[in-house]
């Protein structure tokens, strides 16, 4: 690593080189699942972003923000406004702790981060969150107390959106199906982690829907999950 390379340093001491507008970004990564996500986002760059993608981004919406790995990377690469959406209370607590840990860096970079504690999916299905940390997912349940919000609501509140990131453990199918044309026209670029669909045909339907608005690149297989990238620029 060259001395001029600016750094991202986790609390466990791992370093990642990144061209960032401030010297150091820190993150609590004292569990294996969090360390895995940090590595995917910062080291492997699975979302395929660089400084030119985010330097002038007006609004980035991070749906499935977990504990803030992507949110902080977007901030480090120059995004100015980030909406971090996460439904799991324990994750939100850690997300806020990571934002506090980087309060100086965020302020120095003039980055505004808003946290929204909500699940995203089909607004007509009540449910509950099952699992924990990176494996937490929304499960429909008539007796559940959670009513998901929608991409329409988020984009209506915070849009237009330059970059929409989705990692919602299988709820992406309901989230995309429930979104209006206007919402997708208001999102310039979309990137998501895809998961094994609960029913056959859902992956193909989602791809067909998104192809009306974006040029798509897909990595992986529907039955195993992977990454989907959509760009209109």
PDB file of C-alpha atoms in Angstrom:
ATOM      1  CA  UNK A   1       0.000   0.000   0.000  1.00  0.00           C
ATOM      2  CA  UNK A   2       1.471   3.339  -1.006  1.00  0.00           C
ATOM      3  CA  UNK A   3       1.813   5.980   1.648  1.00  0.00           C
ATOM      4  CA  UNK A   4      -0.402   8.326  -0.372  1.00  0.00           C
ATOM      5  CA  UNK A   5      -3.282   5.849  -0.398  1.00  0.00           C
ATOM      6  CA  UNK A   6      -5.958   6.889   2.025  1.00  0.00           C
ATOM      7  CA  UNK A   7      -7.106   4.211   4.391  1.00  0.00           C
ATOM      8  CA  UNK A   8     -10.142   2.496   5.812  1.00  0.00           C
ATOM      9  CA  UNK A   9      -9.246   0.772   9.071  1.00  0.00           C
ATOM     10  CA  UNK A  10     -11.499  -1.592  10.986  1.00  0.00           C
ATOM     11  CA  UNK A  11     -11.395  -1.843  14.747  1.00  0.00           C
ATOM     12  CA  UNK A  12      -9.818  -5.296  14.429  1.00  0.00           C
ATOM     13  CA  UNK A  13      -6.913  -3.639  12.637  1.00  0.00           C
ATOM     14  CA  UNK A  14      -7.536  -4.734   9.036  1.00  0.00           C
ATOM     15  CA  UNK A  15      -6.717  -2.080   6.430  1.00  0.00           C
ATOM     16  CA  UNK A  16      -8.171  -1.483   2.991  1.00  0.00           C
ATOM     17  CA  UNK A  17      -6.741   1.048   0.549  1.00  0.00           C
ATOM     18  CA  UNK A  18      -9.370   3.375  -0.904  1.00  0.00           C
ATOM     19  CA  UNK A  19      -9.297   6.733  -2.618  1.00  0.00           C
ATOM     20  CA  UNK A  20     -11.331   8.697  -0.109  1.00  0.00           C
ATOM     21  CA  UNK A  21     -11.701  12.398   0.690  1.00  0.00           C
ATOM     22  CA  UNK A  22     -10.623  11.883   4.309  1.00  0.00           C
ATOM     23  CA  UNK A  23      -7.692   9.973   5.738  1.00  0.00           C
ATOM     24  CA  UNK A  24      -9.266   7.225   7.839  1.00  0.00           C
ATOM     25  CA  UNK A  25     -12.668   5.561   8.188  1.00  0.00           C
ATOM     26  CA  UNK A  26     -13.267   3.173  11.053  1.00  0.00           C
ATOM     27  CA  UNK A  27     -15.771   0.439  11.739  1.00  0.00           C
ATOM     28  CA  UNK A  28     -16.677  -1.983  14.493  1.00  0.00           C
ATOM     29  CA  UNK A  29     -16.178  -5.430  12.950  1.00  0.00           C
ATOM     30  CA  UNK A  30     -15.736  -7.658  15.973  1.00  0.00           C
ATOM     31  CA  UNK A  31     -17.882 -10.519  14.682  1.00  0.00           C
ATOM     32  CA  UNK A  32     -17.242 -12.893  11.737  1.00  0.00           C
ATOM     33  CA  UNK A  33     -20.402 -11.965   9.817  1.00  0.00           C
ATOM     34  CA  UNK A  34     -19.680  -8.239  10.018  1.00  0.00           C
ATOM     35  CA  UNK A  35     -16.057  -8.819   9.022  1.00  0.00           C
ATOM     36  CA  UNK A  36     -17.288 -10.801   6.002  1.00  0.00           C
ATOM     37  CA  UNK A  37     -19.521  -7.965   4.820  1.00  0.00           C
ATOM     38  CA  UNK A  38     -16.785  -5.376   5.361  1.00  0.00           C
ATOM     39  CA  UNK A  39     -14.481  -7.464   3.189  1.00  0.00           C
ATOM     40  CA  UNK A  40     -17.110  -7.850   0.454  1.00  0.00           C
ATOM     41  CA  UNK A  41     -17.915  -4.156   0.337  1.00  0.00           C
ATOM     42  CA  UNK A  42     -14.502  -2.584   0.901  1.00  0.00           C
ATOM     43  CA  UNK A  43     -11.965  -5.134  -0.298  1.00  0.00           C
ATOM     44  CA  UNK A  44     -13.813  -7.110  -3.002  1.00  0.00           C
ATOM     45  CA  UNK A  45     -16.009  -4.143  -4.002  1.00  0.00           C
ATOM     46  CA  UNK A  46     -18.920  -6.423  -4.928  1.00  0.00           C
ATOM     47  CA  UNK A  47     -21.102  -3.410  -5.737  1.00  0.00           C
ATOM     48  CA  UNK A  48     -18.567  -2.227  -8.347  1.00  0.00           C
ATOM     49  CA  UNK A  49     -18.365   1.425  -7.307  1.00  0.00           C
ATOM     50  CA  UNK A  50     -15.460   3.815  -7.455  1.00  0.00           C
ATOM     51  CA  UNK A  51     -14.926   7.473  -6.666  1.00  0.00           C
ATOM     52  CA  UNK A  52     -16.195   8.655 -10.050  1.00  0.00           C
ATOM     53  CA  UNK A  53     -19.547   6.933  -9.399  1.00  0.00           C
ATOM     54  CA  UNK A  54     -20.158   8.579  -6.048  1.00  0.00           C
ATOM     55  CA  UNK A  55     -18.268  11.860  -5.935  1.00  0.00           C
ATOM     56  CA  UNK A  56     -21.208  13.879  -7.203  1.00  0.00           C
ATOM     57  CA  UNK A  57     -24.039  11.596  -6.112  1.00  0.00           C
ATOM     58  CA  UNK A  58     -26.901  13.686  -4.780  1.00  0.00           C
ATOM     59  CA  UNK A  59     -28.672  10.845  -2.999  1.00  0.00           C
ATOM     60  CA  UNK A  60     -27.700   7.246  -2.292  1.00  0.00           C
ATOM     61  CA  UNK A  61     -30.304   4.944  -0.716  1.00  0.00           C
ATOM     62  CA  UNK A  62     -28.851   1.921   1.070  1.00  0.00           C
ATOM     63  CA  UNK A  63     -31.698  -0.573   1.621  1.00  0.00           C
ATOM     64  CA  UNK A  64     -30.568  -3.355   3.921  1.00  0.00           C
ATOM     65  CA  UNK A  65     -27.886  -1.166   5.437  1.00  0.00           C
ATOM     66  CA  UNK A  66     -26.980  -3.746   8.103  1.00  0.00           C
ATOM     67  CA  UNK A  67     -24.334  -2.033  10.273  1.00  0.00           C
ATOM     68  CA  UNK A  68     -23.224   0.527   7.707  1.00  0.00           C
ATOM     69  CA  UNK A  69     -20.519  -1.061   5.530  1.00  0.00           C
ATOM     70  CA  UNK A  70     -21.932   0.226   2.238  1.00  0.00           C
ATOM     71  CA  UNK A  71     -23.136   3.493   3.767  1.00  0.00           C
ATOM     72  CA  UNK A  72     -19.637   4.315   4.991  1.00  0.00           C
ATOM     73  CA  UNK A  73     -18.011   3.248   1.731  1.00  0.00           C
ATOM     74  CA  UNK A  74     -20.377   5.509  -0.199  1.00  0.00           C
ATOM     75  CA  UNK A  75     -19.477   8.355   2.146  1.00  0.00           C
ATOM     76  CA  UNK A  76     -15.755   7.648   1.803  1.00  0.00           C
ATOM     77  CA  UNK A  77     -16.030   7.739  -1.993  1.00  0.00           C
ATOM     78  CA  UNK A  78     -17.735  11.124  -1.992  1.00  0.00           C
ATOM     79  CA  UNK A  79     -21.507  10.682  -1.711  1.00  0.00           C
ATOM     80  CA  UNK A  80     -23.073  13.691  -0.051  1.00  0.00           C
ATOM     81  CA  UNK A  81     -26.458  12.357   1.064  1.00  0.00           C
ATOM     82  CA  UNK A  82     -27.106   8.775   2.134  1.00  0.00           C
ATOM     83  CA  UNK A  83     -30.313   7.187   3.410  1.00  0.00           C
ATOM     84  CA  UNK A  84     -29.548   4.005   5.364  1.00  0.00           C
ATOM     85  CA  UNK A  85     -32.596   1.725   5.645  1.00  0.00           C
ATOM     86  CA  UNK A  86     -32.436  -1.190   8.100  1.00  0.00           C
ATOM     87  CA  UNK A  87     -35.243  -3.091   9.918  1.00  0.00           C
ATOM     88  CA  UNK A  88     -33.332  -5.007  12.604  1.00  0.00           C
ATOM     89  CA  UNK A  89     -33.040  -3.053  15.866  1.00  0.00           C
ATOM     90  CA  UNK A  90     -29.687  -4.588  16.855  1.00  0.00           C
ATOM     91  CA  UNK A  91     -28.240  -3.747  13.445  1.00  0.00           C
ATOM     92  CA  UNK A  92     -29.587  -0.200  13.655  1.00  0.00           C
ATOM     93  CA  UNK A  93     -27.903   0.227  17.016  1.00  0.00           C
ATOM     94  CA  UNK A  94     -24.570  -0.893  15.563  1.00  0.00           C
ATOM     95  CA  UNK A  95     -25.158   1.224  12.447  1.00  0.00           C
ATOM     96  CA  UNK A  96     -25.613   4.329  14.574  1.00  0.00           C
ATOM     97  CA  UNK A  97     -22.510   3.410  16.585  1.00  0.00           C
ATOM     98  CA  UNK A  98     -20.483   3.210  13.370  1.00  0.00           C
ATOM     99  CA  UNK A  99     -21.831   6.574  12.236  1.00  0.00           C
ATOM    100  CA  UNK A 100     -20.861   8.059  15.598  1.00  0.00           C
ATOM    101  CA  UNK A 101     -17.415   6.503  15.253  1.00  0.00           C
ATOM    102  CA  UNK A 102     -17.012   8.346  11.960  1.00  0.00           C
ATOM    103  CA  UNK A 103     -18.727  11.582  12.974  1.00  0.00           C
ATOM    104  CA  UNK A 104     -15.629  13.681  12.257  1.00  0.00           C
ATOM    105  CA  UNK A 105     -15.045  12.069   8.851  1.00  0.00           C
ATOM    106  CA  UNK A 106     -18.694  12.514   7.888  1.00  0.00           C
ATOM    107  CA  UNK A 107     -18.668  16.144   8.984  1.00  0.00           C
ATOM    108  CA  UNK A 108     -15.357  16.815   7.278  1.00  0.00           C
ATOM    109  CA  UNK A 109     -16.726  15.382   4.045  1.00  0.00           C
ATOM    110  CA  UNK A 110     -20.042  17.256   4.346  1.00  0.00           C
ATOM    111  CA  UNK A 111     -21.916  13.948   4.269  1.00  0.00           C
ATOM    112  CA  UNK A 112     -25.500  13.812   5.522  1.00  0.00           C
ATOM    113  CA  UNK A 113     -26.683  10.348   6.627  1.00  0.00           C
ATOM    114  CA  UNK A 114     -30.278   9.646   7.629  1.00  0.00           C
ATOM    115  CA  UNK A 115     -31.215   6.316   9.217  1.00  0.00           C
ATOM    116  CA  UNK A 116     -34.660   4.849   8.491  1.00  0.00           C
ATOM    117  CA  UNK A 117     -35.635   1.863  10.639  1.00  0.00           C
ATOM    118  CA  UNK A 118     -37.920  -0.089   8.309  1.00  0.00           C
ATOM    119  CA  UNK A 119     -38.301  -3.251   6.257  1.00  0.00           C
ATOM    120  CA  UNK A 120     -38.897  -2.875   2.514  1.00  0.00           C
ATOM    121  CA  UNK A 121     -41.153  -5.184   0.548  1.00  0.00           C
ATOM    122  CA  UNK A 122     -44.841  -5.777  -0.114  1.00  0.00           C
ATOM    123  CA  UNK A 123     -46.832  -3.188   1.882  1.00  0.00           C
ATOM    124  CA  UNK A 124     -49.875  -5.453   1.994  1.00  0.00           C
ATOM    125  CA  UNK A 125     -48.110  -8.239   3.898  1.00  0.00           C
ATOM    126  CA  UNK A 126     -47.552  -7.991   7.627  1.00  0.00           C
ATOM    127  CA  UNK A 127     -44.715 -10.032   9.026  1.00  0.00           C
ATOM    128  CA  UNK A 128     -41.823 -10.320  11.401  1.00  0.00           C
ATOM    129  CA  UNK A 129     -38.048 -10.300  11.215  1.00  0.00           C
ATOM    130  CA  UNK A 130     -36.376 -13.690  11.700  1.00  0.00           C
ATOM    131  CA  UNK A 131     -32.695 -14.469  11.983  1.00  0.00           C
ATOM    132  CA  UNK A 132     -29.965 -12.089  13.053  1.00  0.00           C
ATOM    133  CA  UNK A 133     -27.300  -9.777  11.669  1.00  0.00           C
ATOM    134  CA  UNK A 134     -26.518 -10.537   7.997  1.00  0.00           C
ATOM    135  CA  UNK A 135     -29.058 -13.385   7.879  1.00  0.00           C
ATOM    136  CA  UNK A 136     -32.038 -11.415   9.177  1.00  0.00           C
ATOM    137  CA  UNK A 137     -34.980 -11.480   6.800  1.00  0.00           C
ATOM    138  CA  UNK A 138     -38.623 -10.459   6.624  1.00  0.00           C
ATOM    139  CA  UNK A 139     -41.045 -13.362   6.918  1.00  0.00           C
ATOM    140  CA  UNK A 140     -44.756 -12.855   6.142  1.00  0.00           C
ATOM    141  CA  UNK A 141     -46.933 -13.566   9.153  1.00  0.00           C
ATOM    142  CA  UNK A 142     -50.588 -12.617   9.617  1.00  0.00           C
ATOM    143  CA  UNK A 143     -49.845 -12.009  13.286  1.00  0.00           C
ATOM    144  CA  UNK A 144     -46.687 -10.071  12.551  1.00  0.00           C
ATOM    145  CA  UNK A 145     -46.353  -6.487  13.713  1.00  0.00           C
ATOM    146  CA  UNK A 146     -44.133  -5.181  10.903  1.00  0.00           C
ATOM    147  CA  UNK A 147     -45.687  -3.570   7.828  1.00  0.00           C
ATOM    148  CA  UNK A 148     -43.009  -3.036   5.171  1.00  0.00           C
ATOM    149  CA  UNK A 149     -42.475   0.301   3.541  1.00  0.00           C
ATOM    150  CA  UNK A 150     -41.978   0.495  -0.226  1.00  0.00           C
ATOM    151  CA  UNK A 151     -39.445   1.756  -2.719  1.00  0.00           C
ATOM    152  CA  UNK A 152     -42.164   4.186  -3.826  1.00  0.00           C
ATOM    153  CA  UNK A 153     -42.246   5.655  -0.335  1.00  0.00           C
ATOM    154  CA  UNK A 154     -38.475   5.928  -0.007  1.00  0.00           C
ATOM    155  CA  UNK A 155     -37.923   7.419  -3.444  1.00  0.00           C
ATOM    156  CA  UNK A 156     -40.910   9.713  -2.977  1.00  0.00           C
ATOM    157  CA  UNK A 157     -39.410  11.010   0.281  1.00  0.00           C
ATOM    158  CA  UNK A 158     -35.764  11.195  -0.702  1.00  0.00           C
ATOM    159  CA  UNK A 159     -35.575  11.126  -4.492  1.00  0.00           C
ATOM    160  CA  UNK A 160     -34.527  11.530  -7.136  1.00  0.00           C
ATOM    161  CA  UNK A 161     -31.964   8.841  -6.317  1.00  0.00           C
ATOM    162  CA  UNK A 162     -28.608   8.473  -8.018  1.00  0.00           C
ATOM    163  CA  UNK A 163     -27.828   5.031  -6.595  1.00  0.00           C
ATOM    164  CA  UNK A 164     -30.204   2.521  -5.008  1.00  0.00           C
ATOM    165  CA  UNK A 165     -28.532  -0.436  -3.295  1.00  0.00           C
ATOM    166  CA  UNK A 166     -30.661  -3.404  -2.211  1.00  0.00           C
ATOM    167  CA  UNK A 167     -29.616  -6.316  -0.008  1.00  0.00           C
ATOM    168  CA  UNK A 168     -32.804  -7.519   1.659  1.00  0.00           C
ATOM    169  CA  UNK A 169     -32.402 -11.292   1.927  1.00  0.00           C
ATOM    170  CA  UNK A 170     -35.046 -12.293  -0.620  1.00  0.00           C
ATOM    171  CA  UNK A 171     -37.479  -9.392  -0.168  1.00  0.00           C
ATOM    172  CA  UNK A 172     -36.113  -7.823  -3.375  1.00  0.00           C
ATOM    173  CA  UNK A 173     -38.751  -9.680  -5.403  1.00  0.00           C
ATOM    174  CA  UNK A 174     -41.648  -8.121  -3.493  1.00  0.00           C
ATOM    175  CA  UNK A 175     -39.905  -4.738  -3.340  1.00  0.00           C
ATOM    176  CA  UNK A 176     -39.404  -4.531  -7.111  1.00  0.00           C
ATOM    177  CA  UNK A 177     -42.865  -5.908  -7.908  1.00  0.00           C
ATOM    178  CA  UNK A 178     -44.533  -3.300  -5.689  1.00  0.00           C
ATOM    179  CA  UNK A 179     -42.611  -0.336  -7.148  1.00  0.00           C
ATOM    180  CA  UNK A 180     -44.141   2.005  -9.723  1.00  0.00           C
ATOM    181  CA  UNK A 181     -42.669   3.022 -13.073  1.00  0.00           C
ATOM    182  CA  UNK A 182     -42.205   6.532 -11.688  1.00  0.00           C
ATOM    183  CA  UNK A 183     -39.965   5.181  -8.935  1.00  0.00           C
ATOM    184  CA  UNK A 184     -37.603   3.463 -11.361  1.00  0.00           C
ATOM    185  CA  UNK A 185     -37.490   6.508 -13.621  1.00  0.00           C
ATOM    186  CA  UNK A 186     -36.408   8.441 -10.514  1.00  0.00           C
ATOM    187  CA  UNK A 187     -33.499   6.057  -9.789  1.00  0.00           C
ATOM    188  CA  UNK A 188     -30.490   6.398 -12.092  1.00  0.00           C
ATOM    189  CA  UNK A 189     -28.629   3.284 -11.025  1.00  0.00           C
ATOM    190  CA  UNK A 190     -29.646   0.190  -9.081  1.00  0.00           C
ATOM    191  CA  UNK A 191     -27.472  -2.567  -7.651  1.00  0.00           C
ATOM    192  CA  UNK A 192     -28.658  -5.482  -5.582  1.00  0.00           C
ATOM    193  CA  UNK A 193     -27.679  -8.792  -4.103  1.00  0.00           C
ATOM    194  CA  UNK A 194     -30.120 -11.427  -5.331  1.00  0.00           C
ATOM    195  CA  UNK A 195     -31.176 -14.433  -3.287  1.00  0.00           C
ATOM    196  CA  UNK A 196     -32.823 -17.755  -4.034  1.00  0.00           C
ATOM    197  CA  UNK A 197     -36.410 -16.871  -5.001  1.00  0.00           C
ATOM    198  CA  UNK A 198     -39.170 -18.443  -2.887  1.00  0.00           C
ATOM    199  CA  UNK A 199     -41.149 -19.307  -6.025  1.00  0.00           C
ATOM    200  CA  UNK A 200     -40.146 -20.229  -9.573  1.00  0.00           C
ATOM    201  CA  UNK A 201     -40.431 -17.424 -12.092  1.00  0.00           C
ATOM    202  CA  UNK A 202     -39.854 -14.595  -9.625  1.00  0.00           C
ATOM    203  CA  UNK A 203     -36.270 -13.960 -10.694  1.00  0.00           C
ATOM    204  CA  UNK A 204     -37.183 -13.827 -14.379  1.00  0.00           C
ATOM    205  CA  UNK A 205     -40.117 -11.551 -13.630  1.00  0.00           C
ATOM    206  CA  UNK A 206     -37.935  -9.167 -11.664  1.00  0.00           C
ATOM    207  CA  UNK A 207     -35.325  -9.048 -14.424  1.00  0.00           C
ATOM    208  CA  UNK A 208     -37.986  -8.419 -17.053  1.00  0.00           C
ATOM    209  CA  UNK A 209     -39.425  -5.587 -14.973  1.00  0.00           C
ATOM    210  CA  UNK A 210     -36.062  -3.894 -14.406  1.00  0.00           C
ATOM    211  CA  UNK A 211     -35.020  -4.310 -18.051  1.00  0.00           C
ATOM    212  CA  UNK A 212     -37.715  -1.772 -18.993  1.00  0.00           C
ATOM    213  CA  UNK A 213     -35.642   0.898 -17.229  1.00  0.00           C
ATOM    214  CA  UNK A 214     -32.002  -0.209 -17.106  1.00  0.00           C
ATOM    215  CA  UNK A 215     -29.230  -1.937 -18.980  1.00  0.00           C
ATOM    216  CA  UNK A 216     -28.642  -4.985 -16.794  1.00  0.00           C
ATOM    217  CA  UNK A 217     -25.641  -7.061 -15.859  1.00  0.00           C
ATOM    218  CA  UNK A 218     -26.237 -10.237 -13.839  1.00  0.00           C
ATOM    219  CA  UNK A 219     -23.632 -12.303 -12.010  1.00  0.00           C
ATOM    220  CA  UNK A 220     -24.567 -15.697 -10.558  1.00  0.00           C
ATOM    221  CA  UNK A 221     -27.532 -17.999 -11.049  1.00  0.00           C
ATOM    222  CA  UNK A 222     -31.145 -17.458  -9.946  1.00  0.00           C
ATOM    223  CA  UNK A 223     -31.328 -20.600  -7.829  1.00  0.00           C
ATOM    224  CA  UNK A 224     -28.148 -19.715  -5.946  1.00  0.00           C
ATOM    225  CA  UNK A 225     -28.259 -15.921  -5.861  1.00  0.00           C
ATOM    226  CA  UNK A 226     -25.754 -13.388  -7.046  1.00  0.00           C
ATOM    227  CA  UNK A 227     -25.511  -9.732  -8.032  1.00  0.00           C
ATOM    228  CA  UNK A 228     -27.607  -7.595 -10.359  1.00  0.00           C
ATOM    229  CA  UNK A 229     -26.485  -4.211 -11.691  1.00  0.00           C
ATOM    230  CA  UNK A 230     -28.730  -1.790 -13.561  1.00  0.00           C
ATOM    231  CA  UNK A 231     -27.539   1.461 -15.116  1.00  0.00           C
ATOM    232  CA  UNK A 232     -29.244   4.120 -17.213  1.00  0.00           C
ATOM    233  CA  UNK A 233     -26.293   6.521 -17.586  1.00  0.00           C
TER     234      UNK A 233
END
